[in-house]
CSV table of C-alpha atoms in Angstrom, one decimal:
chain,number,residue,atom,x,y,z
A,1,UNK,CA,174.8,21.5,220.3
A,2,UNK,CA,178.1,23.1,218.6
A,3,UNK,CA,178.1,26.5,217.7
A,4,UNK,CA,178.5,27.6,213.7
A,5,UNK,CA,180.3,30.7,212.7
A,6,UNK,CA,178.0,32.8,211.3
A,7,UNK,CA,178.5,35.8,208.6
A,8,UNK,CA,181.0,38.8,210.2
A,9,UNK,CA,180.7,42.1,209.4
A,10,UNK,CA,182.5,45.3,210.9
A,11,UNK,CA,181.1,48.3,212.8
A,12,UNK,CA,183.0,51.5,213.0
A,13,UNK,CA,182.0,54.3,215.4
A,14,UNK,CA,182.9,57.9,214.8
A,15,UNK,CA,181.8,59.8,217.9
A,16,UNK,CA,181.4,63.3,217.1
A,17,UNK,CA,178.7,65.3,215.4
A,18,UNK,CA,178.1,69.3,215.4
A,19,UNK,CA,175.4,69.5,217.9
A,20,UNK,CA,173.8,66.6,220.3
A,21,UNK,CA,169.9,66.2,219.5
A,22,UNK,CA,167.6,66.2,222.2
A,23,UNK,CA,166.3,62.7,221.4
A,24,UNK,CA,169.7,61.0,220.7
A,25,UNK,CA,170.9,58.5,223.2
A,26,UNK,CA,173.8,57.3,221.3
A,27,UNK,CA,177.4,57.9,222.1
A,28,UNK,CA,177.8,61.3,220.2
A,29,UNK,CA,179.6,64.4,221.3
A,30,UNK,CA,179.1,67.7,220.2
A,31,UNK,CA,182.0,69.3,218.5
A,32,UNK,CA,183.0,72.5,220.8
A,33,UNK,CA,186.1,74.8,220.5
A,34,UNK,CA,189.2,72.8,218.6
A,35,UNK,CA,188.2,70.5,215.9
A,36,UNK,CA,188.5,66.9,216.9
A,37,UNK,CA,191.6,64.8,216.5
A,38,UNK,CA,190.0,63.2,213.2
A,39,UNK,CA,193.4,61.9,211.6
A,40,UNK,CA,194.7,60.4,215.3
A,41,UNK,CA,191.2,59.1,215.4
A,42,UNK,CA,191.7,56.7,212.5
A,43,UNK,CA,195.2,55.8,213.6
A,44,UNK,CA,193.7,54.3,216.8
A,45,UNK,CA,190.8,52.9,215.1
A,46,UNK,CA,193.1,50.3,213.0
A,47,UNK,CA,195.3,49.9,216.4
A,48,UNK,CA,191.8,49.0,218.1
A,49,UNK,CA,191.2,46.6,215.3
A,50,UNK,CA,194.7,45.2,215.6
A,51,UNK,CA,194.4,43.9,219.0
A,52,UNK,CA,190.9,42.9,218.7
A,53,UNK,CA,192.1,40.2,216.0
A,54,UNK,CA,195.2,39.5,218.1
A,55,UNK,CA,192.5,38.7,221.0
A,56,UNK,CA,189.8,36.8,219.3
A,57,UNK,CA,192.4,34.8,217.0
A,58,UNK,CA,190.4,32.6,215.0
A,59,UNK,CA,187.4,33.7,216.0
A,60,UNK,CA,187.7,36.9,214.1
A,61,UNK,CA,190.1,35.6,211.3
A,62,UNK,CA,189.3,33.6,208.1
A,63,UNK,CA,185.6,34.8,207.4
A,64,UNK,CA,185.5,37.3,204.8
A,65,UNK,CA,183.8,40.6,206.0
A,66,UNK,CA,180.1,41.1,204.5
A,67,UNK,CA,179.8,44.4,205.4
A,68,UNK,CA,181.3,47.6,207.1
A,69,UNK,CA,179.1,50.5,208.9
A,70,UNK,CA,180.5,53.7,209.7
A,71,UNK,CA,177.8,55.1,212.4
A,72,UNK,CA,177.8,57.8,214.9
A,73,UNK,CA,177.8,60.5,215.8
A,74,UNK,CA,178.3,62.3,212.4
A,75,UNK,CA,180.8,59.8,210.5
A,76,UNK,CA,180.5,62.6,207.4
A,77,UNK,CA,182.6,64.8,209.7
A,78,UNK,CA,185.7,62.9,208.6
A,79,UNK,CA,187.1,63.6,205.2
A,80,UNK,CA,187.0,61.4,202.2
A,81,UNK,CA,190.8,60.7,202.7
A,82,UNK,CA,190.6,59.7,206.0
A,83,UNK,CA,188.1,57.5,205.2
A,84,UNK,CA,190.1,56.1,202.5
A,85,UNK,CA,192.7,55.6,204.8
A,86,UNK,CA,190.8,53.5,207.3
A,87,UNK,CA,189.5,51.2,204.4
A,88,UNK,CA,192.8,50.5,203.2
A,89,UNK,CA,194.0,49.5,206.7
A,90,UNK,CA,190.9,47.1,206.8
A,91,UNK,CA,191.8,45.5,203.6
A,92,UNK,CA,195.1,44.9,204.6
A,93,UNK,CA,194.2,43.3,207.9
A,94,UNK,CA,190.7,41.2,206.8
A,95,UNK,CA,189.6,39.6,203.9
A,96,UNK,CA,186.7,41.4,202.3
A,97,UNK,CA,183.8,39.4,200.6
A,98,UNK,CA,182.7,40.0,196.9
A,99,UNK,CA,180.9,43.5,196.6
A,100,UNK,CA,181.1,44.3,200.4
A,101,UNK,CA,178.6,46.6,201.6
A,102,UNK,CA,180.1,49.8,202.9
A,103,UNK,CA,178.1,52.4,204.6
A,104,UNK,CA,178.4,56.0,205.9
A,105,UNK,CA,176.1,57.6,207.6
A,106,UNK,CA,175.9,61.5,206.8
A,107,UNK,CA,174.1,64.4,208.2
A,108,UNK,CA,172.6,66.4,205.3
A,109,UNK,CA,173.7,69.7,207.3
A,110,UNK,CA,177.4,68.5,207.3
A,111,UNK,CA,178.3,67.7,203.6
A,112,UNK,CA,180.5,69.9,201.5
A,113,UNK,CA,180.0,69.9,197.9
A,114,UNK,CA,182.2,67.4,195.7
A,115,UNK,CA,182.7,65.3,199.2
A,116,UNK,CA,180.4,62.3,198.0
A,117,UNK,CA,182.8,61.5,195.1
A,118,UNK,CA,185.9,61.3,197.6
A,119,UNK,CA,183.7,58.9,199.5
A,120,UNK,CA,182.8,56.8,196.6
A,121,UNK,CA,186.1,56.6,195.4
A,122,UNK,CA,187.6,55.5,198.9
A,123,UNK,CA,185.2,52.3,198.9
A,124,UNK,CA,181.9,53.9,200.7
A,125,UNK,CA,179.2,52.4,198.5
A,126,UNK,CA,176.1,53.1,200.4
A,127,UNK,CA,175.1,56.3,202.4
A,128,UNK,CA,172.4,56.7,205.1
A,129,UNK,CA,170.9,60.3,205.4
A,130,UNK,CA,169.7,61.3,209.0
A,131,UNK,CA,167.0,63.4,207.3
A,132,UNK,CA,164.1,62.5,210.1
A,133,UNK,CA,161.7,65.1,208.3
A,134,UNK,CA,161.1,67.5,205.7
A,135,UNK,CA,159.1,69.7,208.1
A,136,UNK,CA,161.3,72.6,209.0
A,137,UNK,CA,159.3,73.3,212.1
A,138,UNK,CA,159.9,69.7,213.2
A,139,UNK,CA,163.4,69.5,212.6
A,140,UNK,CA,164.1,72.8,214.4
A,141,UNK,CA,162.2,70.9,217.3
A,142,UNK,CA,164.4,67.9,216.9
A,143,UNK,CA,167.6,70.1,217.1
A,144,UNK,CA,168.4,68.9,213.4
A,145,UNK,CA,171.0,71.4,211.9
A,146,UNK,CA,169.8,71.1,208.5
A,147,UNK,CA,166.6,72.4,206.6
A,148,UNK,CA,164.2,70.3,204.4
A,149,UNK,CA,165.4,71.8,201.3
A,150,UNK,CA,169.2,71.4,202.4
A,151,UNK,CA,168.3,67.6,202.8
A,152,UNK,CA,166.7,67.0,199.3
A,153,UNK,CA,170.1,69.0,197.7
A,154,UNK,CA,172.2,66.6,199.6
A,155,UNK,CA,170.4,63.6,198.8
A,156,UNK,CA,170.4,64.7,195.2
A,157,UNK,CA,174.1,65.9,195.0
A,158,UNK,CA,174.8,62.4,196.1
A,159,UNK,CA,172.9,60.7,193.4
A,160,UNK,CA,174.7,63.3,190.9
A,161,UNK,CA,177.7,61.6,192.3
A,162,UNK,CA,177.1,58.1,191.3
A,163,UNK,CA,175.6,56.4,194.3
A,164,UNK,CA,172.6,54.0,193.6
A,165,UNK,CA,172.2,52.8,197.0
A,166,UNK,CA,170.7,55.3,199.6
A,167,UNK,CA,169.0,55.3,202.9
A,168,UNK,CA,166.9,58.0,204.2
A,169,UNK,CA,165.9,57.9,207.9
A,170,UNK,CA,162.9,59.1,208.7
A,171,UNK,CA,161.1,59.7,212.3
A,172,UNK,CA,157.1,60.0,212.8
A,173,UNK,CA,154.9,60.9,216.0
A,174,UNK,CA,157.1,63.9,216.3
A,175,UNK,CA,156.0,66.8,218.6
A,176,UNK,CA,152.7,67.7,217.7
A,177,UNK,CA,153.0,66.0,214.3
A,178,UNK,CA,149.6,65.0,212.4
A,179,UNK,CA,148.9,62.1,210.4
A,180,UNK,CA,148.9,64.2,207.4
A,181,UNK,CA,152.0,65.5,208.3
A,182,UNK,CA,153.6,62.0,208.7
A,183,UNK,CA,152.9,61.2,205.2
A,184,UNK,CA,154.0,64.3,203.5
A,185,UNK,CA,157.4,63.4,205.0
A,186,UNK,CA,156.8,59.8,203.4
A,187,UNK,CA,155.8,61.4,199.9
A,188,UNK,CA,159.1,63.9,200.1
A,189,UNK,CA,161.0,60.9,200.9
A,190,UNK,CA,159.8,58.8,198.0
A,191,UNK,CA,160.0,61.5,195.8
A,192,UNK,CA,163.6,61.5,196.1
A,193,UNK,CA,163.8,57.7,195.0
A,194,UNK,CA,166.0,56.2,197.6
A,195,UNK,CA,166.5,52.4,197.4
A,196,UNK,CA,165.8,52.1,201.3
A,197,UNK,CA,163.8,54.1,203.8
A,198,UNK,CA,164.3,53.6,207.7
A,199,UNK,CA,160.7,54.8,209.3
A,200,UNK,CA,160.6,54.7,212.8
A,201,UNK,CA,158.9,56.2,215.8
A,202,UNK,CA,160.4,58.8,218.0
A,203,UNK,CA,160.6,57.6,221.6
A,204,UNK,CA,161.9,59.3,224.8
A,205,UNK,CA,165.1,57.7,225.8
A,206,UNK,CA,166.4,58.1,229.2
A,207,UNK,CA,169.2,60.6,229.8
A,208,UNK,CA,168.4,62.4,226.9
A,209,UNK,CA,167.0,66.3,226.9
A,210,UNK,CA,163.6,65.3,225.9
A,211,UNK,CA,163.4,62.5,228.4
A,212,UNK,CA,163.9,65.2,230.9
A,213,UNK,CA,161.6,67.8,229.3
A,214,UNK,CA,159.5,66.1,227.3
A,215,UNK,CA,157.8,67.5,224.3
A,216,UNK,CA,154.2,67.2,223.2
A,217,UNK,CA,154.1,64.0,221.6
A,218,UNK,CA,151.0,62.2,219.5
A,219,UNK,CA,149.3,59.3,222.0
A,220,UNK,CA,150.0,55.5,221.1
A,221,UNK,CA,146.4,55.5,218.8
A,222,UNK,CA,147.7,58.4,216.8
A,223,UNK,CA,151.1,57.0,216.3
A,224,UNK,CA,149.8,53.7,215.3
A,225,UNK,CA,147.6,55.3,212.8
A,226,UNK,CA,150.7,57.4,211.7
A,227,UNK,CA,152.5,53.6,211.1
A,228,UNK,CA,149.7,52.0,209.6
A,229,UNK,CA,149.1,54.2,206.8
A,230,UNK,CA,152.9,55.3,206.1
A,231,UNK,CA,153.5,51.5,205.8
A,232,UNK,CA,150.9,51.2,203.3
A,233,UNK,CA,152.5,54.7,201.5
A,234,UNK,CA,155.6,52.9,201.3
A,235,UNK,CA,154.3,49.4,199.8
A,236,UNK,CA,152.3,51.1,197.1
A,237,UNK,CA,156.0,52.8,196.0
A,238,UNK,CA,157.7,49.6,195.7
A,239,UNK,CA,159.4,49.5,199.4
A,240,UNK,CA,159.1,46.3,201.0
A,241,UNK,CA,158.9,46.0,204.9
A,242,UNK,CA,161.4,43.3,205.9
A,243,UNK,CA,162.0,44.5,209.9
A,244,UNK,CA,159.8,46.5,211.9
A,245,UNK,CA,161.2,49.6,211.0
A,246,UNK,CA,163.0,49.0,207.2
A,247,UNK,CA,161.7,49.2,204.0
A,248,UNK,CA,163.6,48.3,200.5
A,249,UNK,CA,163.4,48.2,197.2
A,250,UNK,CA,164.0,44.9,195.5
A,251,UNK,CA,167.5,43.7,196.2
A,252,UNK,CA,168.4,46.7,198.3
A,253,UNK,CA,168.1,45.4,201.8
A,254,UNK,CA,170.6,46.5,204.3
A,255,UNK,CA,173.0,43.4,204.5
A,256,UNK,CA,174.8,44.7,207.6
A,257,UNK,CA,171.5,45.5,209.6
A,258,UNK,CA,170.6,41.9,208.5
A,259,UNK,CA,173.6,40.2,210.0
A,260,UNK,CA,172.6,41.8,213.0
A,261,UNK,CA,169.0,40.9,213.1
A,262,UNK,CA,170.2,37.3,212.2
A,263,UNK,CA,172.0,37.0,215.1
A,264,UNK,CA,175.5,37.6,212.9
A,265,UNK,CA,179.0,38.3,214.2
A,266,UNK,CA,180.3,41.8,214.0
A,267,UNK,CA,183.5,43.7,215.0
A,268,UNK,CA,182.9,46.7,217.2
A,269,UNK,CA,185.7,49.5,217.0
A,270,UNK,CA,185.5,53.0,217.8
A,271,UNK,CA,184.6,55.1,221.2
A,272,UNK,CA,181.3,52.9,222.9
A,273,UNK,CA,181.1,50.5,219.9
A,274,UNK,CA,179.9,47.1,220.5
A,275,UNK,CA,180.8,43.7,219.1
A,276,UNK,CA,179.6,40.1,219.2
A,277,UNK,CA,181.8,37.0,218.1
A,278,UNK,CA,180.9,33.5,218.1
A,279,UNK,CA,183.7,31.6,219.6
A,280,UNK,CA,183.4,27.8,218.6
A,281,UNK,CA,186.7,26.6,220.4
A,282,UNK,CA,185.2,27.0,223.7
A,283,UNK,CA,181.2,27.0,222.6
A,284,UNK,CA,180.3,31.0,223.6
A,285,UNK,CA,179.0,34.0,222.3
A,286,UNK,CA,181.1,36.6,223.3
A,287,UNK,CA,180.4,40.2,223.4
A,288,UNK,CA,182.9,43.4,224.1
A,289,UNK,CA,182.4,46.8,224.0
A,290,UNK,CA,184.6,49.9,224.0
A,291,UNK,CA,185.1,52.7,226.5
A,292,UNK,CA,182.4,55.3,225.6
A,293,UNK,CA,184.1,58.5,226.2
A,294,UNK,CA,186.3,59.9,222.6
A,295,UNK,CA,189.3,61.0,225.2
A,296,UNK,CA,189.9,57.9,227.1
A,297,UNK,CA,189.7,55.8,224.0
A,298,UNK,CA,192.0,57.6,222.2
A,299,UNK,CA,194.2,57.6,225.3
A,300,UNK,CA,194.1,54.2,225.3
A,301,UNK,CA,195.4,53.8,221.6
A,302,UNK,CA,194.6,49.8,221.1
A,303,UNK,CA,195.4,48.9,224.7
A,304,UNK,CA,193.5,47.3,227.3
A,305,UNK,CA,192.0,50.6,228.4
A,306,UNK,CA,190.2,50.7,225.5
A,307,UNK,CA,187.6,47.9,226.7
A,308,UNK,CA,184.7,49.1,228.4
A,309,UNK,CA,183.2,45.8,229.2
A,310,UNK,CA,183.7,42.1,227.8
A,311,UNK,CA,182.8,38.4,228.5
A,312,UNK,CA,180.5,35.4,227.3
A,313,UNK,CA,177.0,35.9,226.9
A,314,UNK,CA,175.3,34.0,230.0
A,315,UNK,CA,173.3,30.7,228.5
A,316,UNK,CA,170.0,31.8,230.0
A,317,UNK,CA,170.4,35.1,228.4
A,318,UNK,CA,170.8,33.8,225.0
A,319,UNK,CA,167.3,32.8,224.0
A,320,UNK,CA,166.4,36.4,224.6
A,321,UNK,CA,169.1,37.8,223.1
A,322,UNK,CA,168.7,35.8,219.8
A,323,UNK,CA,165.0,36.9,219.6
A,324,UNK,CA,165.4,40.7,220.2
A,325,UNK,CA,167.1,40.4,216.9
A,326,UNK,CA,165.5,37.9,214.6
A,327,UNK,CA,161.7,38.5,215.8
A,328,UNK,CA,162.5,42.1,214.1
A,329,UNK,CA,162.3,40.6,210.6
A,330,UNK,CA,159.0,40.4,209.2
A,331,UNK,CA,159.7,37.3,207.2
A,332,UNK,CA,161.3,35.8,210.0
A,333,UNK,CA,164.4,33.4,209.9
A,334,UNK,CA,164.7,29.7,209.8
A,335,UNK,CA,164.2,27.7,213.2
A,336,UNK,CA,167.3,25.7,212.9
A,337,UNK,CA,169.6,28.9,213.2
A,338,UNK,CA,168.4,29.5,216.8
A,339,UNK,CA,170.8,26.2,218.0
A,340,UNK,CA,173.2,26.8,215.3
A,341,UNK,CA,173.6,30.5,216.5
A,342,UNK,CA,173.3,30.0,220.2
A,343,UNK,CA,174.4,26.5,220.6
A,344,UNK,CA,170.9,26.0,222.9
A,345,UNK,CA,168.8,23.0,221.7
A,346,UNK,CA,165.2,23.5,220.8
A,347,UNK,CA,163.8,22.0,223.7
A,348,UNK,CA,165.0,24.6,225.6
A,349,UNK,CA,162.7,26.8,224.2
A,350,UNK,CA,159.5,24.5,223.2
A,351,UNK,CA,157.4,25.8,226.0
A,352,UNK,CA,157.9,29.3,225.0
A,353,UNK,CA,157.3,29.1,221.3
A,354,UNK,CA,154.2,26.9,222.2
A,355,UNK,CA,152.8,29.4,224.6
A,356,UNK,CA,153.6,32.4,221.8
A,357,UNK,CA,151.9,30.4,218.9
A,358,UNK,CA,148.9,29.6,221.6
A,359,UNK,CA,148.6,33.5,221.6
A,360,UNK,CA,148.7,34.3,218.2
A,361,UNK,CA,152.2,36.0,218.1
A,362,UNK,CA,153.8,33.4,216.1
A,363,UNK,CA,153.1,31.5,212.9
A,364,UNK,CA,152.4,27.8,213.3
A,365,UNK,CA,155.4,26.6,211.4
A,366,UNK,CA,157.7,23.8,213.0
A,367,UNK,CA,160.2,25.3,210.3
A,368,UNK,CA,160.3,28.7,210.8
A,369,UNK,CA,160.4,31.6,213.4
A,370,UNK,CA,158.3,34.3,212.1
A,371,UNK,CA,156.0,36.8,213.8
A,372,UNK,CA,152.1,37.3,212.9
A,373,UNK,CA,150.8,40.6,212.5
A,374,UNK,CA,149.7,40.9,216.0
A,375,UNK,CA,153.0,39.8,217.2
A,376,UNK,CA,154.5,42.5,215.3
A,377,UNK,CA,152.2,45.0,216.9
A,378,UNK,CA,153.1,43.5,220.4
A,379,UNK,CA,156.8,42.9,219.7
A,380,UNK,CA,158.1,43.5,223.2
A,381,UNK,CA,155.7,41.4,224.6
A,382,UNK,CA,156.9,38.4,222.2
A,383,UNK,CA,160.3,38.8,223.0
A,384,UNK,CA,160.1,39.1,226.8
A,385,UNK,CA,158.1,35.4,226.7
A,386,UNK,CA,161.7,34.4,225.8
A,387,UNK,CA,163.4,35.7,229.2
A,388,UNK,CA,164.7,32.8,231.5
């Protein structure tokens, strides 16, 4: 079946942070000694974008960019004028959709008074705060550099600067956390009236300090109790769950993440950034990722050495990759999107669909792909059932 090019986003990875957190498995590098070359990095980001646009041609050009996301690391280590310079460069190279969502991740411990005005003026219209908890003891255990009061002050400062679209990241099932403690974090988050809350379970990821020396975490039953109780709190406060870990006020769902989950396209620039592009000219879904270490990425300066891996996704892997994203959405996706975005006829997954429905994991709907409440709880099993 012919592929149809989906919406396009842009992901920008900023790899530095003040200190690496013990649970973090992202491509982030603590700042040591001399300050990182922030201005040079912005220059190289634009060279990386230029090279990707040359390499991908029509697959990357022509479609307006729906969203831009600065992730990290800690993007708020970059001064507003550098973010402004980069966004100006993007506007010169790519068309932007009306009201393009532009998100910048920020650490409450790195913000400086007055910076939010600068980010807003540069074109950043959405902020995502890595709060994680409002309990100072839990923040210390997580290796965070901010306190609960600093987190609250940073959010209020952003709101005073004019930000009307703010996400707060919260974790639950933290070391020695109680159900009451998890609910207290949600209560304090809601009190700040953000438009979006990401609420996800702390997990021990390989190659992290926590994986090497695991802290005492709540067991699965206690973690599930926290999830259910906090979901109810968020719903009562007007935050609708639209993805396994995402809750939003009306009309405030994250455009960028929705594009990921709907198997949309995105250019990925920056050290360790991943991208995905639909190449309708040859009928493939293409993935490319950049070399991880900032020094190697900077040394490549937009040349071939910036690429850490490259190539089409194998057809046998596409059903799993698609479901890995789409099944996270609480409301699901139109079933027709599967063939349009993978090029694979529905007959290829008919058996897996039938089996998942028989197990009660998917709703009985021939036009929609959507998990049941049971399917959401056992999501990894549901997704794995689509492995060839």
